[in-house]
Coordinates of C-alpha atoms in Angstrom, one line a residue:
M1 CA -28.3 19.6 5.7
V2 CA -25.9 16.7 6.2
L3 CA -26.8 13.4 4.5
A4 CA -27.6 10.7 6.9
R5 CA -25.3 8.3 5.1
T6 CA -22.5 10.8 5.2
T7 CA -22.8 10.9 9.0
L8 CA -22.8 7.2 9.0
W9 CA -19.6 7.2 7.0
Y10 CA -17.9 9.4 9.6
I11 CA -19.0 7.5 12.7
A12 CA -18.2 4.1 11.0
F13 CA -14.7 5.4 10.0
C14 CA -14.1 6.4 13.7
G15 CA -15.5 3.0 14.7
F16 CA -12.9 1.1 12.6
A17 CA -10.2 3.5 13.8
V18 CA -11.1 2.5 17.5
N19 CA -11.3 -1.2 16.5
Y20 CA -7.7 -1.1 15.1
M21 CA -6.4 1.2 17.9
I22 CA -7.4 -1.5 20.5
R23 CA -6.1 -4.2 18.2
L24 CA -2.7 -2.6 17.6
N25 CA -1.9 -0.8 20.8
I26 CA 0.2 -3.6 22.1
N27 CA 2.2 -3.7 18.8
I28 CA 4.0 -0.6 19.8
A29 CA 3.6 -1.0 23.6
I30 CA 5.6 -4.3 23.5
V31 CA 8.7 -2.3 22.4
G32 CA 8.6 -0.6 25.7
M33 CA 7.3 -3.7 27.7
V34 CA 10.3 -6.0 27.0
R35 CA 13.4 -5.7 29.1
P36 CA 16.6 -5.3 27.2
K37 CA 18.8 -8.4 27.5
R38 CA 21.7 -6.2 28.6
Q39 CA 22.1 -2.5 29.0
S40 CA 24.9 -0.5 30.5
I41 CA 24.7 2.9 32.0
E42 CA 27.9 4.9 32.4
V43 CA 27.8 7.5 35.1
T44 CA 30.5 10.0 34.3
N45 CA 29.3 13.3 35.7
F46 CA 31.1 13.5 39.1
A47 CA 32.3 16.3 41.3
H48 CA 36.0 15.8 42.0
V49 CA 37.0 16.4 45.7
G50 CA 40.4 14.8 46.4
N51 CA 43.8 15.0 44.9
A52 CA 44.3 11.2 44.5
T53 CA 44.7 9.8 41.0
D54 CA 43.6 6.2 41.5
T55 CA 40.7 4.9 39.5
Q56 CA 38.2 2.5 40.8
Q57 CA 35.6 0.7 38.8
D58 CA 32.4 -0.3 40.8
N59 CA 30.1 -2.8 39.1
V60 CA 26.5 -2.9 40.3
T61 CA 23.8 -5.3 39.1
H62 CA 20.1 -4.4 39.6
S63 CA 17.2 -6.3 38.2
G64 CA 19.1 -7.5 35.3
L65 CA 20.7 -4.1 34.5
E66 CA 24.4 -4.0 34.6
T67 CA 25.3 -0.4 35.8
T68 CA 29.0 0.5 35.6
H69 CA 30.2 3.5 37.8
F70 CA 33.6 4.9 37.0
L71 CA 34.8 6.4 40.2
T72 CA 37.8 8.7 40.1
G73 CA 39.5 9.7 43.3
P74 CA 40.4 8.3 46.7
L75 CA 38.6 5.2 47.8
K76 CA 36.6 6.9 50.6
G77 CA 34.4 10.0 50.1
S78 CA 36.4 11.7 47.4
L79 CA 33.6 11.7 44.7
N80 CA 29.9 12.5 44.8
V81 CA 27.4 11.7 42.0
T82 CA 25.4 14.7 41.2
E83 CA 21.7 14.6 42.2
V84 CA 20.4 14.8 38.5
D85 CA 22.6 11.9 37.5
L86 CA 21.5 9.9 40.5
A87 CA 17.8 10.6 39.9
T88 CA 18.1 9.7 36.3
N89 CA 19.7 6.4 36.9
L90 CA 17.3 5.5 39.7
N91 CA 14.4 6.2 37.3
D92 CA 15.9 3.9 34.6
L93 CA 16.3 1.1 37.2
K94 CA 12.8 1.6 38.4
R95 CA 11.4 1.5 34.8
L96 CA 13.3 -1.7 34.1
D97 CA 11.7 -3.3 37.2
N98 CA 8.4 -2.9 35.4
L99 CA 9.4 -4.8 32.2
F100 CA 9.2 -8.3 31.2
E101 CA 11.8 -10.9 30.1
W102 CA 10.1 -12.3 27.0
D103 CA 12.0 -14.0 24.2
E104 CA 11.1 -13.7 20.5
I105 CA 8.7 -16.7 20.7
Q106 CA 6.8 -15.3 23.7
Q107 CA 6.6 -11.9 22.0
G108 CA 5.2 -13.6 18.9
H109 CA 2.5 -15.2 21.1
V110 CA 1.6 -11.9 22.6
L111 CA 1.2 -10.3 19.1
G112 CA -0.5 -13.2 17.6
A113 CA -3.0 -14.1 20.4
F114 CA -5.5 -11.6 19.2
F115 CA -6.0 -13.6 16.1
W116 CA -5.9 -17.1 17.4
L117 CA -9.7 -17.2 17.8
H118 CA -10.6 -14.1 15.8
W119 CA -12.0 -16.3 13.1
V120 CA -14.4 -17.9 15.4
S121 CA -16.8 -14.9 15.5
Q122 CA -16.7 -13.9 11.9
V123 CA -19.6 -15.8 10.5
P124 CA -21.7 -15.2 13.8
G125 CA -21.1 -11.6 13.4
G126 CA -22.8 -11.4 10.1
M127 CA -25.7 -13.6 11.3
L128 CA -26.2 -11.6 14.5
A129 CA -26.3 -8.4 12.4
R130 CA -29.0 -9.8 10.2
K131 CA -31.0 -10.7 13.3
Y132 CA -30.4 -7.9 15.7
G133 CA -28.9 -5.2 13.5
T134 CA -25.4 -3.7 13.0
K135 CA -25.9 -0.9 15.6
K136 CA -26.0 -3.5 18.4
V137 CA -23.4 -5.9 17.1
F138 CA -20.7 -3.5 15.9
G139 CA -21.2 -1.0 18.7
L140 CA -21.1 -3.6 21.5
A141 CA -18.1 -5.3 20.1
N142 CA -16.0 -2.2 20.0
L143 CA -17.2 -1.2 23.5
C144 CA -16.2 -4.6 25.0
I145 CA -12.8 -4.8 23.5
S146 CA -12.1 -1.2 24.8
L147 CA -13.3 -2.2 28.3
M148 CA -11.0 -5.2 28.2
A149 CA -8.1 -2.9 27.2
Y150 CA -8.2 -1.4 30.6
L151 CA -7.3 -4.8 32.1
I152 CA -4.2 -5.5 29.9
P153 CA -1.6 -4.0 32.4
F154 CA -3.1 -6.0 35.2
C155 CA -3.1 -9.1 33.3
A156 CA 0.4 -8.6 32.0
K157 CA 1.7 -8.2 35.6
W158 CA -0.3 -11.1 36.9
S159 CA 1.0 -13.7 34.5
F160 CA 2.0 -14.2 30.8
G161 CA -0.9 -16.6 30.4
A162 CA -3.4 -14.1 31.6
L163 CA -2.2 -11.5 29.1
V164 CA -2.4 -14.0 26.2
A165 CA -5.9 -15.0 27.3
I166 CA -7.3 -11.5 27.4
R167 CA -5.8 -10.7 24.1
S168 CA -7.3 -13.8 22.6
L169 CA -10.7 -12.8 24.2
Q170 CA -10.4 -9.4 22.7
G171 CA -9.8 -11.0 19.2
I172 CA -12.9 -13.1 19.5
V173 CA -15.2 -10.1 20.4
S174 CA -13.6 -8.0 17.7
G175 CA -14.3 -10.6 15.1
F176 CA -18.1 -9.7 15.3
S177 CA -17.5 -6.1 14.1
W178 CA -16.4 -6.3 10.4
P179 CA -19.0 -8.6 9.1
A180 CA -21.7 -6.7 10.9
M181 CA -20.9 -3.6 9.1
H182 CA -21.2 -5.2 5.8
H183 CA -24.8 -5.8 6.5
M184 CA -25.4 -2.2 7.2
T185 CA -23.5 -1.2 4.1
A186 CA -25.8 -3.3 1.9
I187 CA -28.9 -1.6 3.5
W188 CA -27.8 2.0 3.5
I189 CA -25.5 2.5 0.5
P190 CA -26.5 2.7 -3.2
Q191 CA -24.5 0.3 -5.4
H192 CA -22.5 3.0 -7.3
E193 CA -21.5 4.6 -3.9
R194 CA -20.1 1.4 -2.2
S195 CA -16.5 1.8 -3.1
K196 CA -16.4 5.2 -1.4
F197 CA -18.5 4.1 1.7
V198 CA -16.3 0.9 2.1
S199 CA -13.3 3.3 2.3
A200 CA -14.8 4.1 5.9
Y201 CA -13.5 0.5 6.8
L202 CA -10.0 2.0 6.2
G203 CA -10.6 4.1 9.3
S204 CA -8.7 1.1 10.5
S205 CA -5.6 2.5 8.8
F206 CA -6.2 6.0 10.3
G207 CA -6.5 4.2 13.7
A208 CA -3.2 2.5 13.1
A209 CA -1.6 5.8 11.9
L210 CA -2.8 7.5 15.0
T211 CA -2.0 4.6 17.4
Y212 CA 1.6 4.2 16.7
P213 CA 2.8 7.8 17.2
L214 CA 0.3 8.3 20.0
C215 CA 1.4 5.3 22.0
G216 CA 5.1 6.1 21.3
F217 CA 4.5 9.6 22.8
I218 CA 2.6 8.1 25.8
M219 CA 5.5 5.7 26.5
D220 CA 8.0 8.5 26.2
K221 CA 6.2 10.8 28.6
L222 CA 4.5 8.3 30.9
S223 CA 4.7 4.5 30.8
W224 CA 3.5 1.6 28.8
E225 CA 0.5 1.1 31.0
W226 CA -1.0 4.4 29.9
V227 CA -1.1 3.2 26.3
F228 CA -4.0 0.9 27.1
H229 CA -5.8 3.3 29.6
I230 CA -5.9 6.0 27.0
T231 CA -6.8 4.0 24.0
A232 CA -9.5 2.2 26.0
T233 CA -11.1 5.7 27.0
I234 CA -11.1 6.8 23.3
G235 CA -13.2 3.6 22.5
V236 CA -15.7 4.3 25.3
V237 CA -16.2 7.9 24.2
W238 CA -16.8 6.7 20.5
Y239 CA -19.4 4.2 21.6
A240 CA -21.5 7.1 23.2
F241 CA -21.6 8.9 19.8
W242 CA -22.4 5.6 17.9
C243 CA -25.5 5.1 20.1
W244 CA -26.5 8.6 19.5
L245 CA -26.1 9.0 15.8
V246 CA -26.5 5.6 14.1
Y247 CA -29.7 3.7 13.1
D248 CA -29.9 0.3 11.4
T249 CA -32.1 1.3 8.4
P250 CA -33.0 4.5 6.7
A251 CA -36.7 3.8 7.7
Q252 CA -35.7 4.0 11.4
H253 CA -33.6 7.3 11.1
P254 CA -35.7 10.0 12.7
T255 CA -34.1 13.0 11.0
I256 CA -33.3 11.7 7.5
S257 CA -34.9 13.6 4.7
A258 CA -37.7 12.0 2.7
K259 CA -35.7 12.6 -0.5
E260 CA -32.7 10.7 0.8
R261 CA -34.7 7.8 2.2
E262 CA -36.5 7.4 -1.1
Y263 CA -33.2 7.6 -3.1
I264 CA -31.5 4.9 -1.1
L265 CA -34.6 2.6 -1.4
M266 CA -34.9 3.2 -5.2
S267 CA -31.1 2.8 -5.8
N268 CA -30.9 -0.4 -4.0
G269 CA -34.0 -1.6 -5.9
G270 CA -35.3 -3.6 -3.0
M271 CA -32.3 -5.9 -3.2
T272 CA -32.2 -6.1 0.6
H273 CA -34.9 -7.4 2.7
Q274 CA -36.3 -6.1 5.9
R275 CA -35.2 -7.9 9.0
K276 CA -38.4 -9.7 9.6
M277 CA -38.5 -10.9 6.0
L278 CA -34.9 -12.2 5.7
P279 CA -34.5 -15.3 3.4
P280 CA -32.7 -18.3 4.7
V281 CA -29.0 -18.5 4.1
P282 CA -28.2 -20.7 1.1
W283 CA -25.1 -22.2 2.8
R284 CA -24.3 -24.8 0.1
E285 CA -24.5 -22.2 -2.7
I286 CA -22.3 -19.8 -0.8
L287 CA -19.7 -22.3 0.3
T288 CA -19.3 -23.8 -3.2
S289 CA -19.4 -20.5 -5.0
T290 CA -16.3 -19.7 -7.1
A291 CA -17.0 -16.0 -6.9
V292 CA -17.1 -16.1 -3.1
N293 CA -13.9 -18.2 -2.8
M294 CA -12.0 -15.9 -5.2
N295 CA -12.8 -13.0 -3.0
V296 CA -11.6 -15.0 0.0
I297 CA -8.2 -15.7 -1.6
G298 CA -7.9 -12.0 -2.7
Q299 CA -8.4 -10.8 0.8
F300 CA -6.1 -13.5 2.3
G301 CA -3.1 -12.5 0.2
G302 CA -3.5 -8.8 0.9
I303 CA -4.1 -9.3 4.6
W304 CA -1.0 -11.5 4.9
G305 CA 1.1 -8.6 3.6
L306 CA -0.8 -6.0 5.6
F307 CA -0.6 -7.9 8.9
T308 CA 3.0 -8.8 8.5
L309 CA 4.0 -5.1 8.0
M310 CA 1.5 -3.8 10.6
T311 CA 2.5 -6.1 13.4
Q312 CA 6.3 -6.4 12.8
A313 CA 7.1 -2.9 11.6
P314 CA 8.0 -1.4 15.2
T315 CA 10.3 -4.4 16.0
Y316 CA 11.8 -4.3 12.4
L317 CA 12.6 -0.6 12.6
K318 CA 14.1 -1.0 16.1
V319 CA 16.4 -4.0 15.7
I320 CA 17.5 -3.4 12.0
H321 CA 17.5 0.4 11.7
G322 CA 17.9 1.4 15.4
I323 CA 15.0 3.8 15.4
N324 CA 14.0 5.1 19.0
I325 CA 10.6 4.6 20.4
K326 CA 9.2 8.0 19.5
M327 CA 10.4 8.1 15.9
N328 CA 9.4 4.3 15.6
G329 CA 5.9 5.3 16.4
I330 CA 5.8 8.0 13.7
Y331 CA 7.4 5.7 11.1
S332 CA 5.2 2.8 11.9
G333 CA 2.1 4.9 11.8
L334 CA 2.9 6.9 8.6
P335 CA 2.2 4.0 6.2
H336 CA -1.3 3.6 7.6
L337 CA -2.2 7.2 7.2
C338 CA -1.1 7.0 3.6
R339 CA -3.2 3.7 3.2
W340 CA -6.4 5.5 4.3
G341 CA -5.7 8.4 2.0
F342 CA -5.0 6.2 -0.9
S343 CA -8.1 4.1 -0.2
Y344 CA -10.4 7.1 -0.2
G345 CA -9.0 8.6 -3.4
F346 CA -8.8 5.2 -5.2
A347 CA -12.5 4.5 -4.1
I348 CA -13.7 7.7 -5.6
F349 CA -11.8 6.8 -8.9
C350 CA -13.5 3.4 -8.9
D351 CA -16.9 4.7 -8.3
K352 CA -16.4 7.1 -11.2
L353 CA -15.4 4.2 -13.4
L354 CA -18.6 2.4 -12.5
R355 CA -20.8 5.4 -13.1
S356 CA -19.3 5.9 -16.6
G357 CA -20.8 2.5 -17.6
R358 CA -17.7 1.6 -19.7
F359 CA -16.2 -0.6 -17.0
S360 CA -17.9 -3.6 -15.5
K361 CA -18.0 -4.2 -11.7
T362 CA -15.8 -7.3 -12.2
L363 CA -13.1 -5.4 -14.0
V364 CA -13.1 -2.4 -11.5
R365 CA -12.8 -4.9 -8.6
K366 CA -9.9 -6.8 -10.3
I367 CA -7.9 -3.5 -10.9
A368 CA -8.3 -2.7 -7.2
T369 CA -7.2 -6.1 -6.1
T370 CA -4.2 -6.0 -8.3
F371 CA -3.1 -3.0 -6.3
S372 CA -3.8 -4.5 -3.0
T373 CA -2.0 -7.8 -3.7
I374 CA 0.4 -7.9 -6.7
I375 CA 1.7 -4.3 -6.6
Q376 CA 1.9 -4.6 -2.7
G377 CA 3.9 -7.7 -3.0
L378 CA 6.3 -6.2 -5.3
L379 CA 6.9 -3.3 -3.0
V380 CA 7.4 -5.7 -0.1
W381 CA 10.0 -7.4 -2.2
G382 CA 11.8 -4.1 -2.5
L383 CA 11.8 -3.8 1.2
A384 CA 13.2 -7.2 1.6
Y385 CA 16.4 -6.1 -0.3
S386 CA 16.6 -2.6 1.1
G387 CA 19.2 -3.8 3.6
H388 CA 20.4 -1.1 6.2
N389 CA 19.4 1.7 3.9
T390 CA 16.9 3.3 6.3
P391 CA 15.3 5.9 3.9
L392 CA 14.8 3.2 1.2
A393 CA 13.3 0.8 3.8
I394 CA 10.8 3.4 5.0
F395 CA 9.9 4.3 1.4
F396 CA 9.0 0.6 0.6
L397 CA 7.3 0.2 4.0
V398 CA 5.0 3.2 3.4
T399 CA 4.2 2.6 -0.3
A400 CA 3.6 -1.3 0.3
T401 CA 1.1 -0.4 3.1
M402 CA -0.4 2.4 1.2
V403 CA -1.5 0.5 -2.0
N404 CA -3.2 -2.2 0.1
G405 CA -5.8 0.6 0.7
A406 CA -7.3 -0.4 -2.7
V407 CA -8.8 -3.5 -0.9
S408 CA -11.8 -1.4 0.0
S409 CA -12.7 -1.0 -3.7
G410 CA -11.6 -4.6 -4.5
P411 CA -12.6 -7.8 -2.6
L412 CA -14.2 -5.9 0.4
A413 CA -16.8 -4.1 -2.0
S414 CA -17.1 -7.1 -4.2
L415 CA -18.6 -9.2 -1.5
V416 CA -21.5 -6.7 -1.3
D417 CA -21.8 -6.8 -5.2
L418 CA -22.2 -10.5 -5.1
S419 CA -25.0 -10.6 -2.6
P420 CA -26.4 -7.6 -0.8
N421 CA -28.8 -9.8 1.2
F422 CA -25.9 -12.0 2.6
A423 CA -23.1 -9.4 2.6
G424 CA -22.5 -9.8 6.3
V425 CA -22.4 -13.6 6.0
L426 CA -20.1 -13.5 3.1
Q427 CA -17.6 -11.1 4.9
G428 CA -17.9 -13.4 8.0
I429 CA -16.7 -16.3 5.9
S430 CA -14.0 -14.3 4.1
G431 CA -12.9 -12.8 7.5
M432 CA -12.9 -16.3 9.2
I433 CA -10.4 -17.5 6.6
S434 CA -8.3 -14.4 5.8
V435 CA -7.8 -13.8 9.6
F436 CA -5.4 -16.7 9.7
P437 CA -2.3 -14.5 8.6
G438 CA -2.9 -12.6 11.8
F439 CA -1.6 -15.4 14.1
I440 CA 0.5 -17.4 11.5
S441 CA 2.5 -14.5 10.4
P442 CA 3.9 -13.5 13.8
V443 CA 4.8 -17.2 14.5
A444 CA 6.6 -17.4 11.2
V445 CA 8.5 -14.2 11.9
A446 CA 9.4 -15.4 15.4
Y447 CA 10.8 -18.7 14.1
L448 CA 12.7 -17.0 11.3
T449 CA 14.3 -14.4 13.5
L450 CA 14.7 -16.3 16.8
G451 CA 18.2 -15.5 18.0
S452 CA 19.1 -13.9 14.7
Q453 CA 17.7 -10.5 14.2
T454 CA 19.6 -9.8 11.0
V455 CA 18.9 -8.3 7.7
E456 CA 19.1 -11.8 6.0
Q457 CA 16.5 -13.3 8.3
W458 CA 14.1 -10.4 7.8
Q459 CA 14.6 -10.7 4.1
K460 CA 13.2 -14.2 4.3
V461 CA 10.2 -12.8 6.1
F462 CA 9.4 -10.3 3.4
V463 CA 10.1 -12.5 0.4
L464 CA 7.6 -15.1 1.9
S465 CA 5.0 -12.3 2.1
T466 CA 5.7 -11.2 -1.5
A467 CA 5.1 -14.8 -2.8
I468 CA 1.8 -15.2 -1.0
M469 CA 0.5 -11.8 -2.1
V470 CA 1.5 -12.1 -5.8
I471 CA 0.1 -15.7 -6.1
S472 CA -3.2 -14.7 -4.6
G473 CA -3.6 -11.7 -6.7
V474 CA -3.0 -13.6 -9.9
I475 CA -5.5 -16.3 -8.9
Y476 CA -8.2 -13.5 -8.3
D477 CA -7.5 -11.8 -11.5
V478 CA -8.0 -14.9 -13.5
F479 CA -11.1 -16.4 -11.9
A480 CA -13.0 -13.7 -9.9
T481 CA -16.4 -12.1 -10.8
S482 CA -18.3 -9.4 -9.0
E483 CA -21.7 -9.9 -10.6
L484 CA -24.9 -10.4 -8.6
Q485 CA -25.3 -14.1 -7.7
P486 CA -28.5 -16.0 -8.5
W487 CA -28.8 -17.2 -4.8
N488 CA -28.9 -13.6 -3.5
D489 CA -32.7 -13.9 -2.9
G490 CA -32.3 -17.0 -0.9
S491 CA -33.4 -19.5 -3.6
K492 CA -31.3 -22.7 -3.8
S493 CA -30.5 -22.6 -7.4
T494 CA -31.3 -20.9 -10.7
D495 CA -33.6 -23.8 -11.6
D496 CA -35.5 -23.6 -8.4
K497 CA -35.8 -19.9 -8.7
A498 CA -37.4 -20.3 -12.2
E499 CA -39.8 -22.9 -10.9
K500 CA -40.8 -20.9 -7.7
M501 CA -41.1 -17.5 -9.2
K502 CA -42.7 -17.1 -12.6
I503 CA -41.1 -14.0 -14.1
V504 CA -43.5 -12.0 -16.3
Q505 CA -43.3 -9.4 -18.8
P506 CA -46.2 -7.0 -19.5
I507 CA -47.6 -6.5 -23.0
V508 CA -49.7 -3.4 -23.2
K509 CA -52.4 -2.8 -25.7
S510 CA -55.0 0.0 -25.5
Q511 CA -54.5 0.3 -21.8
I512 CA -55.1 -3.6 -21.3
V513 CA -52.2 -5.4 -19.8
R514 CA -51.7 -9.0 -20.7
I515 CA -49.2 -10.9 -18.6
L516 CA -47.0 -13.4 -20.4
P517 CA -44.6 -16.0 -19.0
I518 CA -41.1 -15.0 -19.8
N519 CA -40.7 -18.1 -22.0
E520 CA -43.8 -17.3 -24.1
K521 CA -43.3 -15.2 -27.2
P522 CA -45.8 -12.5 -28.1
T523 CA -48.3 -13.3 -30.8
D524 CA -48.8 -11.1 -33.9
H525 CA -51.9 -9.8 -32.4
D526 CA -49.9 -8.6 -29.4
K527 CA -47.6 -6.7 -31.7
E528 CA -50.2 -4.5 -33.4
E529 CA -49.4 -0.9 -33.9
D530 CA -51.7 0.0 -30.9
F531 CA -49.0 -1.8 -28.7

């Protein structure tokens, strides 16, 4: 019999894949949506009919496309374009009519709009999950952004502002999902299994790995509009399975075994409250907590590097290395497939370290964060100096994205360690701040490369990312902790907790239990041999 939490891992994994598929589909689609500034088509396959030797050049401009026909023969009726060539050129012209004249700044706005208000819903996402459950919040968030994806082609053709607006709205709704899942993780997953379960969040990388080549194939065979229609449909189908298979707590699950239910409850030690008994959020303690703030910094650095590579890889590979749309999709998606695989394997390794008892949670989380920030930063530095060497650039792009997968065993898992009862709120706060790279990075790239898509300008983009990742990783390694925080039960401070809850220890003598306050020492009488 399949464990209920195993089923939850798979469906959550697919949910995060859908979330990122909708988030990223425009990153590859934009390569096929933007009209080339100038493109020439030479029609040379003609049937020669006359004996004349003159050569006439006929220039035709259509929808911004300069088409040059080299006509050989007499001026009147001596040459005929073959039907295949004529059809090919008409198709090219028709396709260009469906494209947009956006400069680098506008493209940066399209790519960054998703993140402009993404931060707004992060904390509410955690709060709503505590009140209504992750099943509703996470599920509906994914469903809504999938339905909105159907409208992207219409909005793009209507106006640039409409496209930016709907992408921004998708970002707001999507922001509810990640913090909501942290709440479910704290309820369902035993402490020593959390690194492995949080690797389901890296379904986002699998979604990215699938989205890039899938969208490249769709645009090659159909058109950029179908990118949004097909990915939206995948999201709607996922939602049906989510409603069928997922429950907010082990107690609500109709088919979970009694053994698994008891194991989860015993392993979590009652550290998470039932929905109706939730303690109030200790906002002051959370917002001033060094432990929380260090995890925010750790996530911020890694996400800056990840979002820069994830958002800009298709454009970088096209303009610097001249990779076509189909191969661009494959090369842009491969790093994220590797990221997911690395995340899963690294999570198993980290859980093994925790079970051994020889490594503290803090040390394990620091090791993971070092990979997702400092080591990733050094690999991005290598990418910055790879120049026009395409194989070397792809190697650094893949490995830099891959090692970021350790984030699931680092700051992501650490937030649940700090406070299982407020894990969703903590992830909301962290997500609210660490989401800023999502829209700052595209703007920075746009200004650094505006009118100058050169190796030197892209080098500046990657060096900047390296600095941010390495600095954040060093700060985390020096100051972070992953130990359970005293405000996890909702009390305002350690002193308040001691006052409000008298912790007692039992002293047993001849089946008589005497309860002593924790600060009172046992008497000699209590320590007799019958004890």
